Tab-separated table of C-alpha atoms in Angstrom:
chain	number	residue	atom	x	y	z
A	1	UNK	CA	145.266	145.576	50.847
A	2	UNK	CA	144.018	142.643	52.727
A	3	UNK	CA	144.996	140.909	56.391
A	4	UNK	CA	146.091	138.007	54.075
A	5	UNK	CA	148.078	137.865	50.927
A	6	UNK	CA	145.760	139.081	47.617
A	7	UNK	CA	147.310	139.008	44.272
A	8	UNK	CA	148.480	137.076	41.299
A	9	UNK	CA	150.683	135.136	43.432
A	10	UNK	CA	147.735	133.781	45.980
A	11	UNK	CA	146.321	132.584	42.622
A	12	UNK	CA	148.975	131.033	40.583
A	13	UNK	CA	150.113	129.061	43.551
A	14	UNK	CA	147.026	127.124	43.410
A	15	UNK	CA	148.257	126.409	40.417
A	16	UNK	CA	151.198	123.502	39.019
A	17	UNK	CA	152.044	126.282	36.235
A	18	UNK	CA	154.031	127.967	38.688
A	19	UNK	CA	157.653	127.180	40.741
A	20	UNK	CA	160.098	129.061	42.369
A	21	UNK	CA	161.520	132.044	41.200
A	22	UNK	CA	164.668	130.598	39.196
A	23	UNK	CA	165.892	129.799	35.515
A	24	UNK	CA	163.348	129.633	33.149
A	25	UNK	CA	162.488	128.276	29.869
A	26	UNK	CA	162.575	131.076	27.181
A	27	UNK	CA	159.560	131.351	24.927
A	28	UNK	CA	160.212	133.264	21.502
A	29	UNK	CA	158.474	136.112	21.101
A	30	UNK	CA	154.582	136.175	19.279
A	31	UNK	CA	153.020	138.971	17.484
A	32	UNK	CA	150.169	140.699	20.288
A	33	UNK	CA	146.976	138.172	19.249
A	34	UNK	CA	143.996	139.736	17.609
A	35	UNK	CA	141.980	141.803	19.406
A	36	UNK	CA	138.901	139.905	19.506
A	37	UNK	CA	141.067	137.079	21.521
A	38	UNK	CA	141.671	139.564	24.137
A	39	UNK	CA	137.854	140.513	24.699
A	40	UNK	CA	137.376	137.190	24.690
A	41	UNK	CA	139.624	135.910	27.657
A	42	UNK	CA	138.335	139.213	29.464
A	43	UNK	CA	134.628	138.830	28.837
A	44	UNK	CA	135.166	135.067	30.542
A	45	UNK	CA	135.759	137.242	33.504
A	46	UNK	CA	132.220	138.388	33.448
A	47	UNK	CA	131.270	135.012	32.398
A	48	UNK	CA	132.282	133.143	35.179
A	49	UNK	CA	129.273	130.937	36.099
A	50	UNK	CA	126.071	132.707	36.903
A	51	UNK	CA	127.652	135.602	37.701
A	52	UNK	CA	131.433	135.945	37.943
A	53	UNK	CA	133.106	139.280	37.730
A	54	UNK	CA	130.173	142.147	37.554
A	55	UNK	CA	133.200	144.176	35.122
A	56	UNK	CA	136.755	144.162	34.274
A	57	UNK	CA	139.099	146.429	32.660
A	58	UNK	CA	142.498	145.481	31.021
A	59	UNK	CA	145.436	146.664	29.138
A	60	UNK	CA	148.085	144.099	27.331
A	61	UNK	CA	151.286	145.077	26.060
A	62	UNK	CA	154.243	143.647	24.000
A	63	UNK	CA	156.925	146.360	22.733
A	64	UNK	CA	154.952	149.348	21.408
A	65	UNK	CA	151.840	147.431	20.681
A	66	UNK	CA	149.180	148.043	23.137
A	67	UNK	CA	145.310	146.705	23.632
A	68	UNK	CA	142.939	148.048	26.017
A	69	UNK	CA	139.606	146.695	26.896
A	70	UNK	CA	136.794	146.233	29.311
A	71	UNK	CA	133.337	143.797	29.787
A	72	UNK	CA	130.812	143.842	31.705
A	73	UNK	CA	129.049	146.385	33.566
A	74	UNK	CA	129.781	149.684	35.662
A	75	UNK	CA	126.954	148.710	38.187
A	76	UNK	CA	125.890	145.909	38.989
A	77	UNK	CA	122.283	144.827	37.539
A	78	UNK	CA	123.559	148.139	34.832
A	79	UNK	CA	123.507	148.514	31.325
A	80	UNK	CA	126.412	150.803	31.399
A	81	UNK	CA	129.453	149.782	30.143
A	82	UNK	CA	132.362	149.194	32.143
A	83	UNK	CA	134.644	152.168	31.157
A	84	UNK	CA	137.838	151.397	29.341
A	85	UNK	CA	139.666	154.053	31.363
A	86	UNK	CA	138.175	153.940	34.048
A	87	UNK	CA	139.931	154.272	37.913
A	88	UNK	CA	139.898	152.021	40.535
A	89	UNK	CA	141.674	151.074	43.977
A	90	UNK	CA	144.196	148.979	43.181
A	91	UNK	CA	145.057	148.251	47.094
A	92	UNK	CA	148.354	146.773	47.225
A	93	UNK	CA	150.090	147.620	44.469
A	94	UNK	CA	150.573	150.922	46.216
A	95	UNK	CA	153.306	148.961	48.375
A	96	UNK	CA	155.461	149.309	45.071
A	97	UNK	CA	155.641	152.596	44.967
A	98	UNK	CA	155.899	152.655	48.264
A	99	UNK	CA	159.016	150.877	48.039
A	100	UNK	CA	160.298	152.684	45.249
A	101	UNK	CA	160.423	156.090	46.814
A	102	UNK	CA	162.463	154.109	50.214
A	103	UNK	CA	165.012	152.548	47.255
A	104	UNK	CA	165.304	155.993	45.596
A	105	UNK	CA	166.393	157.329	49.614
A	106	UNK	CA	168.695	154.694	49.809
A	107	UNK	CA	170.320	155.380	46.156
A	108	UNK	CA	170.581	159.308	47.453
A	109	UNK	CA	172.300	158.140	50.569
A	110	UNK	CA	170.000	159.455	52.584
A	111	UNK	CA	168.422	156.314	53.933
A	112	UNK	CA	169.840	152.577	54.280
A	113	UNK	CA	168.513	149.021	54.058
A	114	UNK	CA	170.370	148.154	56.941
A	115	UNK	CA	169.046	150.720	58.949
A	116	UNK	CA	166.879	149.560	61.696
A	117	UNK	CA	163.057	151.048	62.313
A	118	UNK	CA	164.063	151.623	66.051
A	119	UNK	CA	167.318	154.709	64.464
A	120	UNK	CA	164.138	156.717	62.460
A	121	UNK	CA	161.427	155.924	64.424
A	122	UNK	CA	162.268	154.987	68.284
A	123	UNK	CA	159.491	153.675	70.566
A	124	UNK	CA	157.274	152.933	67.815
A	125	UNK	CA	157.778	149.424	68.151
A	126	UNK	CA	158.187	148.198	71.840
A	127	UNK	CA	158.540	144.499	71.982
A	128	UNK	CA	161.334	142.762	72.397
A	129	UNK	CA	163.911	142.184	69.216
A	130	UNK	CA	162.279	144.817	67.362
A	131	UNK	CA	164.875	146.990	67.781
A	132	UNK	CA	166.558	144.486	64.972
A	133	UNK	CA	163.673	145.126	62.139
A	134	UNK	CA	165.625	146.615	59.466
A	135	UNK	CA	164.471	148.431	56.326
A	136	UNK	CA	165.256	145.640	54.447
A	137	UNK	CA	163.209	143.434	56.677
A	138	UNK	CA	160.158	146.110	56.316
A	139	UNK	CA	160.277	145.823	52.126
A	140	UNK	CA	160.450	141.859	51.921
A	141	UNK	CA	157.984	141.043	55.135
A	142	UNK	CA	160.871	139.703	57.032
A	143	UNK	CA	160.297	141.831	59.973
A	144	UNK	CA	157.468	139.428	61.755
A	145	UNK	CA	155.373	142.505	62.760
A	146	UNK	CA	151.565	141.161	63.324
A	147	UNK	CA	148.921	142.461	60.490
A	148	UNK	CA	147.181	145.592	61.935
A	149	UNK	CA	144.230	144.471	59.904
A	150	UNK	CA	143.087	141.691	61.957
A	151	UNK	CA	139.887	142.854	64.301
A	152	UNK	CA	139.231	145.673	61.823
A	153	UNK	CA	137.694	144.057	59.054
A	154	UNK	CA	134.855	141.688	58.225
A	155	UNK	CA	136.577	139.845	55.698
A	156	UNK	CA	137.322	142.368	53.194
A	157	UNK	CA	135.083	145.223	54.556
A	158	UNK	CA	136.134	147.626	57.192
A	159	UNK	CA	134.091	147.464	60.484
A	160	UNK	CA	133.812	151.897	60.240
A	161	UNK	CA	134.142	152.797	56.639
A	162	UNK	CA	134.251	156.346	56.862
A	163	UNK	CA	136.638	156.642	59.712
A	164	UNK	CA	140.223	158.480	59.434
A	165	UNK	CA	143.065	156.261	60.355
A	166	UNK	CA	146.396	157.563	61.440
A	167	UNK	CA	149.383	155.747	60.871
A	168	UNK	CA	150.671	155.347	64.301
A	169	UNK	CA	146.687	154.657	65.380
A	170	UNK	CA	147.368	151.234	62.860
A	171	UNK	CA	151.124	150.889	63.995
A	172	UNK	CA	149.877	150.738	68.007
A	173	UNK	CA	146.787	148.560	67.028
A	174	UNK	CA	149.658	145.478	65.387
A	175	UNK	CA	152.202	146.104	68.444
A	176	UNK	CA	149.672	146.407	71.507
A	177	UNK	CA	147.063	144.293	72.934
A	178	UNK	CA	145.367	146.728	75.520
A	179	UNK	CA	148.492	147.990	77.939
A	180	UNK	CA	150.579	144.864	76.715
A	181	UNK	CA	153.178	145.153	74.081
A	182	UNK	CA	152.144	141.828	71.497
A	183	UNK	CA	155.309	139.851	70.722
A	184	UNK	CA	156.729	139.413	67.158
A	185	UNK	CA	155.672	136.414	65.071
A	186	UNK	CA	159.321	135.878	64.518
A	187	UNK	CA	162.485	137.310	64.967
A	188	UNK	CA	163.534	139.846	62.479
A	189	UNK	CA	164.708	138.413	59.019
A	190	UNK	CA	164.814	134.932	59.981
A	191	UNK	CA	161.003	134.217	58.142
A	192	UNK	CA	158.638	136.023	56.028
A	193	UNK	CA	154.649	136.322	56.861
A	194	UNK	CA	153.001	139.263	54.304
A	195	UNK	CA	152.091	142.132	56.197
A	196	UNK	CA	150.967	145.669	55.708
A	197	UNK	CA	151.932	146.559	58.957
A	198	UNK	CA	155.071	146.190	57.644
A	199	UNK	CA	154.769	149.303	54.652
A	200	UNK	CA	152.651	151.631	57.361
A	201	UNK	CA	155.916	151.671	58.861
A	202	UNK	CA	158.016	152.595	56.098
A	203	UNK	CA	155.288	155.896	54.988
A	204	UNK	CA	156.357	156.718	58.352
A	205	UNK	CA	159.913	156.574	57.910
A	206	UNK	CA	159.714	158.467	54.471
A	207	UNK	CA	157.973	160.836	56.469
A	208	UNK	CA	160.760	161.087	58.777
A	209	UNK	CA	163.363	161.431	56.327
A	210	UNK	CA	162.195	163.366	54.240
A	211	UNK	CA	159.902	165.751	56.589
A	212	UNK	CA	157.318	165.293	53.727
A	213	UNK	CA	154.290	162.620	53.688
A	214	UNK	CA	154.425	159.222	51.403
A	215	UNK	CA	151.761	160.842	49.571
A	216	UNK	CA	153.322	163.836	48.721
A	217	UNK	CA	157.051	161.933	48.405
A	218	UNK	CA	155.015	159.449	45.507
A	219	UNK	CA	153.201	162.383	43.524
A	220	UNK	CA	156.574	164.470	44.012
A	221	UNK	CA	159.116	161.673	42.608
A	222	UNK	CA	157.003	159.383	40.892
A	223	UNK	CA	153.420	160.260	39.835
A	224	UNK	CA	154.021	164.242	38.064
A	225	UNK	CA	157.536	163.211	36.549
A	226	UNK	CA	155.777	160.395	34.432
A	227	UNK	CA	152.519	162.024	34.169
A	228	UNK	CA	150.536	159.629	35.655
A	229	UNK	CA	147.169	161.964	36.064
A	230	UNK	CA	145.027	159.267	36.846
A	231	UNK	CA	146.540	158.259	39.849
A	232	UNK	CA	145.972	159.802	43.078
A	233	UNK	CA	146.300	158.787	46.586
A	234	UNK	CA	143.471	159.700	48.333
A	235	UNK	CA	144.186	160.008	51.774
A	236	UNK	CA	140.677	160.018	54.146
A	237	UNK	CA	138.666	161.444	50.951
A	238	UNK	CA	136.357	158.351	50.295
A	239	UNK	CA	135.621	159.203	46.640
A	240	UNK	CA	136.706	157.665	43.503
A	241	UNK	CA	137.051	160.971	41.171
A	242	UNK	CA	136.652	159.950	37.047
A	243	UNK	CA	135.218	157.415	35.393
A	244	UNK	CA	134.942	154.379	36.996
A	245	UNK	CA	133.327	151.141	37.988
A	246	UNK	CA	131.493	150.580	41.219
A	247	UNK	CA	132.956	147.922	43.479
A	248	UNK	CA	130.517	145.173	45.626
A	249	UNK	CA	130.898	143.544	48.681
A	250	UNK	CA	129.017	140.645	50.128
A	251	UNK	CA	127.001	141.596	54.125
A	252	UNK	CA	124.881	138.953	55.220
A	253	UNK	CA	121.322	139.567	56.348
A	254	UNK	CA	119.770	138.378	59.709
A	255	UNK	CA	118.497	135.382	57.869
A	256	UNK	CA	122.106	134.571	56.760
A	257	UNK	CA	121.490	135.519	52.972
A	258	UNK	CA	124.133	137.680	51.721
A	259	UNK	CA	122.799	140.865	50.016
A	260	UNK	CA	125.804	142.779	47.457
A	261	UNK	CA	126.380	146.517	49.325
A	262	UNK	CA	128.267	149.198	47.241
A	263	UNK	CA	131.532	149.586	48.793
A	264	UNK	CA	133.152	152.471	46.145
A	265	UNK	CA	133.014	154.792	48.644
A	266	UNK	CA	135.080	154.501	51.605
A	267	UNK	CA	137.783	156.020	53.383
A	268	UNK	CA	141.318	153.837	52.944
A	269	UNK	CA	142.876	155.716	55.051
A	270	UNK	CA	142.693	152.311	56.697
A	271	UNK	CA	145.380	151.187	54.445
A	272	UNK	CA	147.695	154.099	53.970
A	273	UNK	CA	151.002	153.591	52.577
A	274	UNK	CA	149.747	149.647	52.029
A	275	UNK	CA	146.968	150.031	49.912
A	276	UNK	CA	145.753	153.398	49.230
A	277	UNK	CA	146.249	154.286	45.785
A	278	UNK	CA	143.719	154.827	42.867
A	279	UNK	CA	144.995	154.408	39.288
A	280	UNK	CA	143.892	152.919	35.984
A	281	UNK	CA	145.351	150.176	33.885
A	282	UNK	CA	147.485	152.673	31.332
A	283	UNK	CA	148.787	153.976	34.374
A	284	UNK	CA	150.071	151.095	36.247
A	285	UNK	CA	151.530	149.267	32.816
A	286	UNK	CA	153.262	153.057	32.446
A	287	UNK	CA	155.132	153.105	36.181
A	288	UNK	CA	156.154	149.072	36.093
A	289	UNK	CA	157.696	149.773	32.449
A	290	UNK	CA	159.677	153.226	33.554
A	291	UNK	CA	160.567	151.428	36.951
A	292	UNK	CA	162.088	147.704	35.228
A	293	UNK	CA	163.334	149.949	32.413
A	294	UNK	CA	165.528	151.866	34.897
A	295	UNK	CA	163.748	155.170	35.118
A	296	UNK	CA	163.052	155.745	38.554
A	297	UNK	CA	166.061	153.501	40.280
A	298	UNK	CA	169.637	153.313	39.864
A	299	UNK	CA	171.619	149.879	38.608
A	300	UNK	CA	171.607	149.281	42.520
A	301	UNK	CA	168.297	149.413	43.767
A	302	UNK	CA	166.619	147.992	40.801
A	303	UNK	CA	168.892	144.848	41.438
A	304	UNK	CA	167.954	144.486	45.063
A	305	UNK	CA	164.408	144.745	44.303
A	306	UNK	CA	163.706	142.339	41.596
A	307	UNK	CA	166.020	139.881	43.325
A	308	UNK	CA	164.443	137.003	45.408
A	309	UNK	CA	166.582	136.771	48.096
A	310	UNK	CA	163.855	135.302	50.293
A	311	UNK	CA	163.200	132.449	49.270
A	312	UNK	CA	159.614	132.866	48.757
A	313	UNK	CA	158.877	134.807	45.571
A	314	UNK	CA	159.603	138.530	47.434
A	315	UNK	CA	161.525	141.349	46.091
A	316	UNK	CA	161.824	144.625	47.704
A	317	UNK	CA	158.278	145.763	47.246
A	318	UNK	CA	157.848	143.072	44.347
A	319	UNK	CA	155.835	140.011	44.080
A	320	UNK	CA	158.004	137.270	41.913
A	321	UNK	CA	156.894	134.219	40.505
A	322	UNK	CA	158.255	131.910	37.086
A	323	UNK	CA	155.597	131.448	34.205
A	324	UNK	CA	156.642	128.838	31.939
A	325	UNK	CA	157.610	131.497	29.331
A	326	UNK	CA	160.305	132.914	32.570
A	327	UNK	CA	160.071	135.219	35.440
A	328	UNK	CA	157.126	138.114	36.192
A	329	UNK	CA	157.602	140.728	38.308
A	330	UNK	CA	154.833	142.530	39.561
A	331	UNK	CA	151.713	143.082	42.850
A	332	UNK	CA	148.434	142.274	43.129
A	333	UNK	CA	146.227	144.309	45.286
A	334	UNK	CA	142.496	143.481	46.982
A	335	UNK	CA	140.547	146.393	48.365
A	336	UNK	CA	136.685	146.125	49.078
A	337	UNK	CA	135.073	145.758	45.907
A	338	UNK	CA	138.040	145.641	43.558
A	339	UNK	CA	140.729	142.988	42.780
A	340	UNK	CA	143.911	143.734	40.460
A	341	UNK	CA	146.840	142.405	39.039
A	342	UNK	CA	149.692	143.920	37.774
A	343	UNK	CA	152.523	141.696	36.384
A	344	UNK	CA	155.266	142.404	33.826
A	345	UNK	CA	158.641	140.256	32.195
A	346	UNK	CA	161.524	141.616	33.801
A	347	UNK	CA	162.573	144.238	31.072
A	348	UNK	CA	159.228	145.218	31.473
A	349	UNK	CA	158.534	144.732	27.583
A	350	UNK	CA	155.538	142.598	28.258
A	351	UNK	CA	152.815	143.263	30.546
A	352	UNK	CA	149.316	143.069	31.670
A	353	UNK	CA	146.957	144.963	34.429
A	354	UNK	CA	143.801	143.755	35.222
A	355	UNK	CA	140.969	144.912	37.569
A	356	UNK	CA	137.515	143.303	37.969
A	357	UNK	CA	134.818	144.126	40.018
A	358	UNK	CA	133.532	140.821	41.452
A	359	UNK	CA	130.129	139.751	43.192
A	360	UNK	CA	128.445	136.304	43.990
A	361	UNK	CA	130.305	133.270	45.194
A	362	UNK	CA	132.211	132.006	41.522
A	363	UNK	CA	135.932	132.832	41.549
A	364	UNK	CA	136.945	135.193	38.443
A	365	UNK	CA	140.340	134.152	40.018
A	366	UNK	CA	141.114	131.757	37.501
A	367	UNK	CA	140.167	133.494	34.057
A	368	UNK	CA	141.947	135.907	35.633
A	369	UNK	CA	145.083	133.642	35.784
A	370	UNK	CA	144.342	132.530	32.335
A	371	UNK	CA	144.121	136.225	30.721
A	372	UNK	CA	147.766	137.240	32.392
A	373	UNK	CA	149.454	133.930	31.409
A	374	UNK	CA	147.884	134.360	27.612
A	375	UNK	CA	149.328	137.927	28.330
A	376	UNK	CA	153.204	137.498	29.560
A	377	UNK	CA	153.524	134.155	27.697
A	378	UNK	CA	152.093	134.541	24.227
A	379	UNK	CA	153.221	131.585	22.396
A	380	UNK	CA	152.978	128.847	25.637
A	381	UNK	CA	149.885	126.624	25.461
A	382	UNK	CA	148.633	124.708	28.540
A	383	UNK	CA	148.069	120.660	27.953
A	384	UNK	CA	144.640	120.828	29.668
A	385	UNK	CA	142.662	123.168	30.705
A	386	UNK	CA	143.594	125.213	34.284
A	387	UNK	CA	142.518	123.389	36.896
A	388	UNK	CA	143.058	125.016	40.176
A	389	UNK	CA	143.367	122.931	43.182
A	390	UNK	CA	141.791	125.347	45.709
A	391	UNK	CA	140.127	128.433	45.665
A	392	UNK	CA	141.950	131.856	46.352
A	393	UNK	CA	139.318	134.921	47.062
């Protein structure tokens, strides 16, 4: 959950493998690789110059056949291994379930994408045209709300790290500046600017339709029906419960040295229905394949949401983006301390989740890139080796 856009996405469009969601060129499908080529890619993670990624965890999957692997180290300076299943916050990809509980409303009738923020929650959002955000607009960040983030964070880090945010407290701190409500960035649906604002909203709406938290709405529909007991959303606890890796974040010294400060426990309350959620690799690959497969949405919803009708790679709660092998679906998610990606082939029968624990200033970014392309395009080769043409923290 970050003030600006974190994910695969932020990487691979530093990157000419990419275009536009569109028609892609089909790549026939490859036997899973050996094992040992898969600990490779991911120990380049930990690789990465004099010290890249301080550990990384991973899961690949084709069909039925599955690898699972980590590198590196659960602390940094450690001799512990990075744990294979272990847990870790994997920020924004919460917005997808998020926006798979709102889709399930909507396919129960009890909720609708046209339906403006204003009809569930009136007042909430004062300024003028606001009164036009729409669910709709809310899902794809179309709705031109300002980020809440911005004056709470030192680049990734929150300013109080322990404190418990409310919902409304983050709402009131994107809409108004002192006594003065601050204008939209746009009006509603006419542009798109990523925004967690935007999902803090629609927790509250769930809330209101359902009389029952996010939280509770996710564990009730999606987390116990598919057995996913390794992901939790935490709410103001600060703990990461489990095995797991411990997550770094760079605070600079008086003489301007920057100094790596354990940042595993803190409260993300801060990011809510955003960016909350803890999970583990098995997990993730397990709710993206049930939710393309058509387990948790009907014919409907699942259409809206992996459809790009923005115009700039969004679904409804879904990064988008075309590989050379074809379209991934998917989120990426930054929290302090711990980057991940989670991206999948439409019919979800290829996939790959990712989470490293980085420190220092090289970017695992790319070998990142390089693992999920290896991942969702198995048989596509690159000409020369990647090459990105800017940097993407």
């Amino acid at each position: 959950m970050r003030g600006s856009r974190f994910g695969a996405l932020a990487l691979l469009t530093a990157c000419a493998l990419v275009t536009a969601v569109g028609g892609a060129v089909a790549a026939p499908p490859t036997p899973v690789p050996d094992p040992t080529a898969w600990q490779a890619a991911l120990d380049r993670l930990t690789a990465t110059g004099a010290v890249g990624a301080v550990g990384a965890v991973a899961e690949v999957r084709e069909g039925d056949a599955v690898w699972r692997g980590s590198s590196g180290t659960s602390r940094l300076n450690g001799r512990q291994a990075a744990p294979v299943d272990g847990r870790f916050r994997a920020g924004s990809v919460t917005k997808t379930f998020t926006a798979t509980v709102v889709l399930q409303l909507v396919g129960e009738g009890r909720l609708r994408l046209s339906d403006t923020a204003e009809r569930w929650l009136p007042g909430l959002v004062p300024a003028p045209g606001c009164d036009k955000i729409t669910v709709r607009d809310l899902l794809q960040h179309a709705s031109g709300l300002p980020e809440y983030t911005d004056g709470l964070l030192d680049g990734d880090t929150p300013r109080d790290r322990f404190r418990t945010w409310t919902p409304a407290e983050l709402v009131r701190l994107a809409v108004k500046d002192g006594d003065h409500d601050r204008p939209l960035l746009f009006p509603p649906g006419t542009d798109h600017h990523y925004s967690n604002t935007d999902y803090i909203v629609l927790g509250m709406i769930i809330e209101k339709v359902t009389g029952r938290s996010y939280s509770t709405e996710i564990d009730q529909r999606i987390l116990r029906p598919l057995g996913l007991r390794d992901t939790r959303l935490p709410g103001s606890s600060p703990f990461i419960t489990g095995p797991h890796s411990h997550g770094y974040e760079p605070v600079k010294k008086g003489d301007g040295t920057l100094v790596p400060v354990d940042y595993t426990t803190v409260n993300m309350s801060i990011a809510g229905a955003a960016g909350e959620l803890i999970s583990t690799t098995a997990d993730l690959d397990h709710f993206f394949r049930t939710l393309l497969s058509g387990g948790l949405l009907r014919p409907a919803e699942l259409r809206e949401m992996t459809t790009d009708t923005s115009g700039a790679g969004w679904g409804l709660g879904l990064e988008m983006a075309r590989l050379p092998c074809g379209t991934i679906v998917g989120h990426g998610g930054g929290t302090p301390g711990y980057r991940t990606i989670s991206f999948h082939t439409l019919d979800g029968t290829r996939q790959v989740t990712l989470d490293w624990t980085d420190w220092g200033t090289d970017d695992a970014g790319p070998a990142a890139l390089a693992l999920m392309t290896a991942a969702l395009c198995p048989s596509w080769q690159p000409a020369r080796p990647y090459a990105p043409r800017s940097a993407t923290r």
